[in-house]
């Protein structure tokens, strides 16, 4: 009865809590300086819009992480949702990157008029941004200011939320574990990795070594031989396990082999959705990098090389350093084209394996 009454009373404003939501833009220039600086409203609105979208991205990433916490086949049966939600995350990133243009309608001098009222607040203290980095899989040891960023969160609630984001498995961890468990790996007497290495060496022989043998120009021949030896090393090194996560290598050899298998045989029905998932993971990673790049370019034009008002960092130079591979989430997946080759060289899948990949397993049906 009371529930019905509540629904009847529901109004657009109350459902969206607009009364409180639209009261949250409080310019510091008015509060501290006594005079409103017009562009401060835009500055606040833009940041709040970003934070709201960060929240939505976190909702999507948390739900995807939750789905990955299950057995291989269960995750496989949820792949459609994983793909759709990652697609949504990519769409949000594209939108928020565009949002920077609106803030850029403010000139550096307009910004100077209220910047010092913001002291000592900084985007460096954005808890949601840190959670996003951690939940996607930014590696703690590869961060700059890896301790200082945590010190910005003083109250117990923020500390707990941040610690949870650091200590729970990231999306990158979960994807790695899933890829390691692809049931068809080394199945049916087919060793994909060894077969792929052999095929890759045959391809480099056909396209680099054999032409080098017929090359008359000694200098060119030498360069081709160097390239041939380099390619042979690449394929060995790429699939060695790493002891420590680096800017270029994070995944285990087994997981990387799983990703390679999905990429090569993506036309097999059971690999269709996983292939889309891998594509979206790379896209989200690239979009996060693009966010950083767009932000730092705007910061450079807005404040030059001044430090942030909170003295959290050196400002531009620090932000530029975060646009590096150290902050990448899936460098192994992004690097994969380094050792791809034309389809005609792909090892043939045994017929029994093809059959296994023909039927999408769905534990719920
Ligand atoms: C006039 C516009 C802006 C300026 C001048 C600016 C400046 C800066 C500076 C100097 C830093 C480095 C940390 C520090 O020393 O304070 C920083 C970090 C950051 N800013 Fe901005 N920012 C602007 C707009 C934005 C917007 C719209 C957002 C959206 C939420 C944002 C989010 C962040 C985040 C998340 C960081 C931390 C990045 C990291 O540590 O990798 N900033 N910003």
Tab-separated table of C-alpha atoms in Angstrom, residues 16-361:
chain	number	residue	atom	x	y	z
A	16	UNK	CA	16.910	12.101	-9.943
A	17	UNK	CA	17.426	13.962	-6.643
A	18	UNK	CA	17.839	17.120	-8.661
A	19	UNK	CA	17.232	19.375	-5.674
A	20	UNK	CA	20.503	18.290	-4.056
A	21	UNK	CA	22.321	17.384	-7.262
A	22	UNK	CA	21.935	20.839	-8.803
A	23	UNK	CA	22.910	22.555	-5.563
A	24	UNK	CA	26.383	21.043	-5.673
A	25	UNK	CA	28.115	23.679	-7.802
A	26	UNK	CA	29.543	26.046	-5.199
A	27	UNK	CA	32.161	28.428	-6.643
A	28	UNK	CA	35.094	29.066	-4.341
A	29	UNK	CA	35.634	32.461	-5.965
A	30	UNK	CA	32.311	33.629	-4.545
A	31	UNK	CA	32.884	31.980	-1.185
A	32	UNK	CA	36.485	33.140	-0.655
A	33	UNK	CA	36.893	36.109	-2.960
A	34	UNK	CA	33.420	37.539	-2.578
A	35	UNK	CA	33.016	37.826	-6.324
A	36	UNK	CA	31.964	35.079	-8.698
A	37	UNK	CA	34.429	34.332	-11.499
A	38	UNK	CA	32.113	33.347	-14.314
A	39	UNK	CA	34.109	30.361	-15.680
A	40	UNK	CA	34.372	28.610	-12.348
A	41	UNK	CA	30.875	27.212	-12.811
A	42	UNK	CA	31.980	25.506	-16.023
A	43	UNK	CA	35.102	24.186	-14.262
A	44	UNK	CA	33.023	22.591	-11.484
A	45	UNK	CA	30.356	21.212	-13.822
A	46	UNK	CA	32.981	19.622	-16.075
A	47	UNK	CA	34.730	17.893	-13.182
A	48	UNK	CA	31.445	16.673	-11.742
A	49	UNK	CA	30.370	15.316	-15.135
A	50	UNK	CA	33.681	13.425	-15.361
A	51	UNK	CA	33.256	12.001	-11.873
A	52	UNK	CA	29.726	10.858	-12.686
A	53	UNK	CA	30.948	9.045	-15.780
A	54	UNK	CA	33.879	7.569	-13.794
A	55	UNK	CA	31.245	6.187	-11.441
A	56	UNK	CA	29.352	4.580	-14.332
A	57	UNK	CA	32.574	3.095	-15.737
A	58	UNK	CA	33.333	1.624	-12.299
A	59	UNK	CA	29.845	0.089	-12.152
A	60	UNK	CA	30.470	-1.591	-15.516
A	61	UNK	CA	34.021	-2.715	-14.695
A	62	UNK	CA	32.927	-4.099	-11.312
A	63	UNK	CA	30.165	-6.096	-12.973
A	64	UNK	CA	32.593	-7.480	-15.560
A	65	UNK	CA	35.109	-8.365	-12.832
A	66	UNK	CA	32.349	-10.106	-10.933
A	67	UNK	CA	31.480	-12.219	-13.987
A	68	UNK	CA	35.121	-13.230	-14.367
A	69	UNK	CA	35.211	-14.608	-10.831
A	70	UNK	CA	33.635	-17.871	-11.991
A	71	UNK	CA	34.654	-21.084	-13.709
A	72	UNK	CA	35.812	-20.832	-17.305
A	73	UNK	CA	32.560	-22.120	-18.831
A	74	UNK	CA	30.404	-19.835	-16.699
A	75	UNK	CA	32.393	-16.828	-17.854
A	76	UNK	CA	32.081	-18.082	-21.431
A	77	UNK	CA	28.290	-18.202	-21.085
A	78	UNK	CA	28.308	-14.570	-19.913
A	79	UNK	CA	30.566	-13.377	-22.701
A	80	UNK	CA	27.796	-11.476	-24.472
A	81	UNK	CA	27.277	-9.308	-21.370
A	82	UNK	CA	30.994	-8.833	-20.882
A	83	UNK	CA	31.358	-7.655	-24.469
A	84	UNK	CA	28.372	-5.307	-24.233
A	85	UNK	CA	29.565	-3.744	-20.992
A	86	UNK	CA	33.110	-3.263	-22.201
A	87	UNK	CA	31.623	-1.689	-25.324
A	88	UNK	CA	29.737	0.695	-23.060
A	89	UNK	CA	32.912	1.573	-21.158
A	90	UNK	CA	34.616	2.385	-24.470
A	91	UNK	CA	31.655	4.559	-25.522
A	92	UNK	CA	31.804	6.501	-22.236
A	93	UNK	CA	35.536	7.044	-22.581
A	94	UNK	CA	35.050	8.443	-26.084
A	95	UNK	CA	32.452	10.849	-24.747
A	96	UNK	CA	34.469	12.081	-21.772
A	97	UNK	CA	37.568	12.625	-23.882
A	98	UNK	CA	35.450	14.948	-26.024
A	99	UNK	CA	34.321	16.781	-22.882
A	100	UNK	CA	37.754	18.339	-22.492
A	101	UNK	CA	36.948	20.554	-25.491
A	102	UNK	CA	34.194	22.257	-23.528
A	103	UNK	CA	36.593	23.135	-20.720
A	104	UNK	CA	39.044	24.439	-23.297
A	105	UNK	CA	36.626	27.257	-24.125
A	106	UNK	CA	38.054	28.737	-20.891
A	107	UNK	CA	41.322	30.610	-21.516
A	108	UNK	CA	44.406	30.308	-19.251
A	109	UNK	CA	43.784	33.839	-17.957
A	110	UNK	CA	40.130	33.077	-17.208
A	111	UNK	CA	41.405	30.104	-15.215
A	112	UNK	CA	44.046	32.173	-13.391
A	113	UNK	CA	41.267	34.383	-12.053
A	114	UNK	CA	40.020	31.633	-9.760
A	115	UNK	CA	42.765	28.965	-9.743
A	116	UNK	CA	44.332	29.943	-6.432
A	117	UNK	CA	40.987	29.720	-4.625
A	118	UNK	CA	41.060	25.990	-5.359
A	119	UNK	CA	44.191	25.383	-3.282
A	120	UNK	CA	45.122	22.675	-2.198
A	121	UNK	CA	42.566	20.572	-4.117
A	122	UNK	CA	43.717	18.588	-7.160
A	123	UNK	CA	42.501	15.917	-9.597
A	124	UNK	CA	45.392	13.897	-8.150
A	125	UNK	CA	43.015	13.304	-5.224
A	126	UNK	CA	40.271	11.757	-7.353
A	127	UNK	CA	39.460	8.515	-5.543
A	128	UNK	CA	37.332	7.198	-8.380
A	129	UNK	CA	40.125	7.745	-10.903
A	130	UNK	CA	42.554	5.791	-8.689
A	131	UNK	CA	40.011	2.998	-8.229
A	132	UNK	CA	39.525	2.885	-11.973
A	133	UNK	CA	43.265	2.595	-12.598
A	134	UNK	CA	43.617	-0.120	-9.975
A	135	UNK	CA	40.566	-2.094	-10.989
A	136	UNK	CA	41.614	-2.080	-14.625
A	137	UNK	CA	45.131	-3.157	-13.667
A	138	UNK	CA	47.673	-0.329	-13.458
A	139	UNK	CA	50.702	-1.965	-11.807
A	140	UNK	CA	51.548	-0.394	-8.438
A	141	UNK	CA	55.313	-0.830	-8.875
A	142	UNK	CA	55.293	0.932	-12.233
A	143	UNK	CA	53.568	4.068	-10.947
A	144	UNK	CA	55.306	7.331	-10.278
A	145	UNK	CA	54.520	8.667	-6.801
A	146	UNK	CA	53.348	5.177	-5.943
A	147	UNK	CA	53.208	5.929	-2.196
A	148	UNK	CA	52.382	9.617	-2.419
A	149	UNK	CA	49.159	9.010	-4.293
A	150	UNK	CA	47.864	6.859	-1.442
A	151	UNK	CA	48.755	9.508	1.160
A	152	UNK	CA	46.189	11.839	-0.412
A	153	UNK	CA	43.381	9.720	1.027
A	154	UNK	CA	43.132	10.439	4.705
A	155	UNK	CA	39.664	9.493	5.918
A	156	UNK	CA	38.974	5.861	6.776
A	157	UNK	CA	36.250	5.382	4.171
A	158	UNK	CA	38.437	6.541	1.281
A	159	UNK	CA	41.386	4.512	2.570
A	160	UNK	CA	39.244	1.380	2.694
A	161	UNK	CA	37.843	1.931	-0.792
A	162	UNK	CA	41.322	2.530	-2.199
A	163	UNK	CA	42.808	-0.503	-0.412
A	164	UNK	CA	40.029	-2.691	-1.781
A	165	UNK	CA	40.772	-1.476	-5.306
A	166	UNK	CA	44.461	-2.323	-4.849
A	167	UNK	CA	44.039	-5.676	-3.154
A	168	UNK	CA	41.243	-7.272	-5.176
A	169	UNK	CA	42.074	-8.903	-8.533
A	170	UNK	CA	42.087	-6.377	-11.341
A	171	UNK	CA	40.388	-6.918	-14.681
A	172	UNK	CA	43.841	-7.607	-16.150
A	173	UNK	CA	44.484	-10.331	-13.509
A	174	UNK	CA	41.117	-11.951	-14.136
A	175	UNK	CA	41.426	-11.907	-17.919
A	176	UNK	CA	44.883	-13.467	-17.606
A	177	UNK	CA	43.548	-16.288	-15.439
A	178	UNK	CA	40.677	-16.880	-17.860
A	179	UNK	CA	42.968	-17.018	-20.873
A	180	UNK	CA	45.208	-19.526	-19.088
A	181	UNK	CA	42.264	-21.859	-18.769
A	182	UNK	CA	41.081	-22.045	-22.340
A	183	UNK	CA	40.310	-25.778	-22.421
A	184	UNK	CA	41.523	-26.366	-25.966
A	185	UNK	CA	45.082	-25.208	-25.233
A	186	UNK	CA	47.493	-28.138	-25.735
A	187	UNK	CA	44.444	-30.290	-26.290
A	188	UNK	CA	43.908	-32.923	-28.977
A	189	UNK	CA	47.679	-33.399	-29.400
A	190	UNK	CA	47.920	-29.915	-30.891
A	191	UNK	CA	50.612	-27.740	-29.350
A	192	UNK	CA	49.569	-24.325	-30.640
A	193	UNK	CA	52.623	-22.519	-29.373
A	194	UNK	CA	55.175	-24.835	-30.962
A	195	UNK	CA	53.166	-25.029	-34.201
A	196	UNK	CA	52.911	-21.255	-34.300
A	197	UNK	CA	56.633	-20.753	-33.690
A	198	UNK	CA	57.466	-23.166	-36.519
A	199	UNK	CA	55.052	-21.399	-38.862
A	200	UNK	CA	56.421	-17.994	-37.886
A	201	UNK	CA	59.984	-19.135	-38.589
A	202	UNK	CA	58.892	-20.510	-41.956
A	203	UNK	CA	57.269	-17.170	-42.775
A	204	UNK	CA	60.366	-15.170	-41.822
A	205	UNK	CA	62.500	-17.603	-43.824
A	206	UNK	CA	60.273	-17.165	-46.900
A	207	UNK	CA	60.025	-13.401	-46.631
A	208	UNK	CA	63.403	-12.355	-45.180
A	209	UNK	CA	66.013	-15.135	-45.152
A	210	UNK	CA	65.458	-16.536	-48.665
A	211	UNK	CA	65.375	-13.095	-50.339
A	212	UNK	CA	68.493	-12.171	-48.297
A	213	UNK	CA	70.321	-15.150	-49.762
A	214	UNK	CA	69.660	-13.790	-53.256
A	215	UNK	CA	70.505	-10.201	-52.376
A	216	UNK	CA	73.564	-8.876	-54.194
A	217	UNK	CA	73.942	-5.639	-52.287
A	218	UNK	CA	76.102	-6.602	-49.263
A	219	UNK	CA	74.861	-3.832	-46.983
A	220	UNK	CA	71.213	-4.577	-47.658
A	221	UNK	CA	71.903	-8.285	-47.203
A	222	UNK	CA	73.453	-7.616	-43.800
A	223	UNK	CA	70.416	-5.569	-42.713
A	224	UNK	CA	68.066	-8.328	-43.834
A	225	UNK	CA	70.035	-10.951	-41.924
A	226	UNK	CA	69.954	-8.794	-38.797
A	227	UNK	CA	66.191	-8.468	-39.174
A	228	UNK	CA	65.797	-12.211	-39.685
A	229	UNK	CA	67.723	-12.979	-36.480
A	230	UNK	CA	65.724	-10.346	-34.632
A	231	UNK	CA	62.417	-11.902	-35.707
A	232	UNK	CA	63.576	-15.352	-34.611
A	233	UNK	CA	64.457	-13.950	-31.162
A	234	UNK	CA	61.185	-12.033	-30.890
A	235	UNK	CA	59.025	-15.110	-31.171
A	236	UNK	CA	61.057	-16.908	-28.473
A	237	UNK	CA	61.185	-14.011	-26.054
A	238	UNK	CA	57.538	-13.033	-26.476
A	239	UNK	CA	56.365	-16.324	-25.111
A	240	UNK	CA	58.757	-16.671	-22.187
A	241	UNK	CA	57.266	-16.207	-18.752
A	242	UNK	CA	58.301	-13.001	-16.976
A	243	UNK	CA	59.377	-12.925	-13.299
A	244	UNK	CA	58.372	-9.324	-12.863
A	245	UNK	CA	55.734	-7.188	-14.554
A	246	UNK	CA	57.336	-4.679	-16.914
A	247	UNK	CA	56.097	-1.924	-19.178
A	248	UNK	CA	55.814	-4.379	-22.087
A	249	UNK	CA	55.167	-7.758	-20.495
A	250	UNK	CA	52.588	-8.672	-17.892
A	251	UNK	CA	50.778	-11.839	-18.933
A	252	UNK	CA	52.006	-15.379	-18.404
A	253	UNK	CA	53.110	-17.307	-21.456
A	254	UNK	CA	50.060	-19.556	-21.093
A	255	UNK	CA	47.621	-16.637	-21.091
A	256	UNK	CA	49.358	-15.033	-24.035
A	257	UNK	CA	49.130	-18.297	-25.938
A	258	UNK	CA	45.399	-18.373	-25.170
A	259	UNK	CA	45.006	-14.842	-26.513
A	260	UNK	CA	46.969	-15.781	-29.624
A	261	UNK	CA	44.778	-18.811	-30.189
A	262	UNK	CA	41.603	-16.727	-29.948
A	263	UNK	CA	43.022	-14.118	-32.294
A	264	UNK	CA	44.119	-16.630	-34.937
A	265	UNK	CA	41.027	-18.781	-34.909
A	266	UNK	CA	38.453	-16.105	-34.194
A	267	UNK	CA	36.193	-17.397	-36.977
A	268	UNK	CA	35.567	-20.562	-34.955
A	269	UNK	CA	32.167	-19.990	-33.285
A	270	UNK	CA	33.377	-20.439	-29.704
A	271	UNK	CA	36.045	-17.802	-30.215
A	272	UNK	CA	33.812	-15.127	-31.819
A	273	UNK	CA	32.822	-13.401	-28.594
A	274	UNK	CA	36.194	-13.837	-26.822
A	275	UNK	CA	37.814	-12.191	-29.829
A	276	UNK	CA	35.466	-9.235	-29.518
A	277	UNK	CA	36.284	-9.082	-25.835
A	278	UNK	CA	40.037	-8.948	-26.520
A	279	UNK	CA	39.452	-6.213	-29.090
A	280	UNK	CA	37.462	-4.170	-26.577
A	281	UNK	CA	40.031	-4.632	-23.814
A	282	UNK	CA	42.642	-3.144	-26.133
A	283	UNK	CA	40.281	-0.345	-27.040
A	284	UNK	CA	39.575	0.524	-23.405
A	285	UNK	CA	43.320	0.496	-22.714
A	286	UNK	CA	43.989	2.828	-25.663
A	287	UNK	CA	41.144	5.123	-24.630
A	288	UNK	CA	42.477	5.396	-21.085
A	289	UNK	CA	45.837	6.401	-22.617
A	290	UNK	CA	44.028	8.892	-24.835
A	291	UNK	CA	42.270	10.351	-21.780
A	292	UNK	CA	45.663	10.919	-20.151
A	293	UNK	CA	47.077	12.406	-23.316
A	294	UNK	CA	44.142	14.780	-23.879
A	295	UNK	CA	44.176	15.861	-20.227
A	296	UNK	CA	47.919	16.582	-20.165
A	297	UNK	CA	47.785	18.539	-23.427
A	298	UNK	CA	45.013	20.676	-22.000
A	299	UNK	CA	46.894	21.131	-18.704
A	300	UNK	CA	50.025	22.208	-20.606
A	301	UNK	CA	48.101	24.854	-22.525
A	302	UNK	CA	46.240	25.979	-19.409
A	303	UNK	CA	49.060	26.272	-16.833
A	304	UNK	CA	52.282	25.647	-18.775
A	305	UNK	CA	54.822	24.039	-16.445
A	306	UNK	CA	53.426	25.405	-13.193
A	307	UNK	CA	52.989	22.734	-10.512
A	308	UNK	CA	49.481	21.732	-9.446
A	309	UNK	CA	47.884	23.989	-6.806
A	310	UNK	CA	48.019	21.158	-4.278
A	311	UNK	CA	51.777	20.663	-4.889
A	312	UNK	CA	50.917	17.002	-5.396
A	313	UNK	CA	53.266	16.720	-8.358
A	314	UNK	CA	55.426	18.634	-10.813
A	315	UNK	CA	52.279	19.143	-12.927
A	316	UNK	CA	52.805	18.844	-16.673
A	317	UNK	CA	56.022	16.799	-16.476
A	318	UNK	CA	54.480	14.292	-14.089
A	319	UNK	CA	51.325	13.971	-16.191
A	320	UNK	CA	53.395	13.508	-19.343
A	321	UNK	CA	55.243	10.626	-17.637
A	322	UNK	CA	51.916	8.846	-17.067
A	323	UNK	CA	51.355	8.727	-20.834
A	324	UNK	CA	53.879	5.890	-21.033
A	325	UNK	CA	53.639	2.121	-21.410
A	326	UNK	CA	54.155	1.826	-17.653
A	327	UNK	CA	50.518	2.804	-17.266
A	328	UNK	CA	49.206	0.472	-19.980
A	329	UNK	CA	46.782	-2.239	-18.887
A	330	UNK	CA	47.112	-4.863	-21.613
A	331	UNK	CA	50.508	-4.228	-23.241
A	332	UNK	CA	50.817	-7.913	-24.212
A	333	UNK	CA	47.599	-7.802	-26.205
A	334	UNK	CA	48.477	-4.508	-27.845
A	335	UNK	CA	51.913	-5.871	-28.796
A	336	UNK	CA	50.508	-8.989	-30.412
A	337	UNK	CA	50.724	-7.726	-34.034
A	338	UNK	CA	54.531	-7.754	-33.587
A	339	UNK	CA	54.449	-11.479	-34.234
A	340	UNK	CA	51.392	-11.878	-36.414
A	341	UNK	CA	51.778	-13.188	-39.955
A	342	UNK	CA	49.518	-13.734	-42.995
A	343	UNK	CA	46.710	-16.256	-42.614
A	344	UNK	CA	48.115	-18.723	-45.153
A	345	UNK	CA	50.895	-19.546	-42.689
A	346	UNK	CA	48.576	-20.277	-39.732
A	347	UNK	CA	48.846	-23.838	-38.403
A	348	UNK	CA	45.771	-25.897	-39.336
A	349	UNK	CA	43.551	-26.874	-36.434
A	350	UNK	CA	42.962	-30.629	-36.054
A	351	UNK	CA	39.404	-31.579	-37.062
A	352	UNK	CA	38.483	-32.750	-33.532
A	353	UNK	CA	39.519	-29.396	-32.145
A	354	UNK	CA	37.530	-27.532	-34.788
A	355	UNK	CA	34.486	-29.509	-33.750
A	356	UNK	CA	35.014	-28.601	-30.130
A	357	UNK	CA	35.220	-24.941	-31.046
A	358	UNK	CA	32.143	-25.118	-33.231
A	359	UNK	CA	29.660	-25.214	-30.386
A	360	UNK	CA	29.444	-22.357	-27.982
A	361	UNK	CA	29.253	-23.901	-24.544
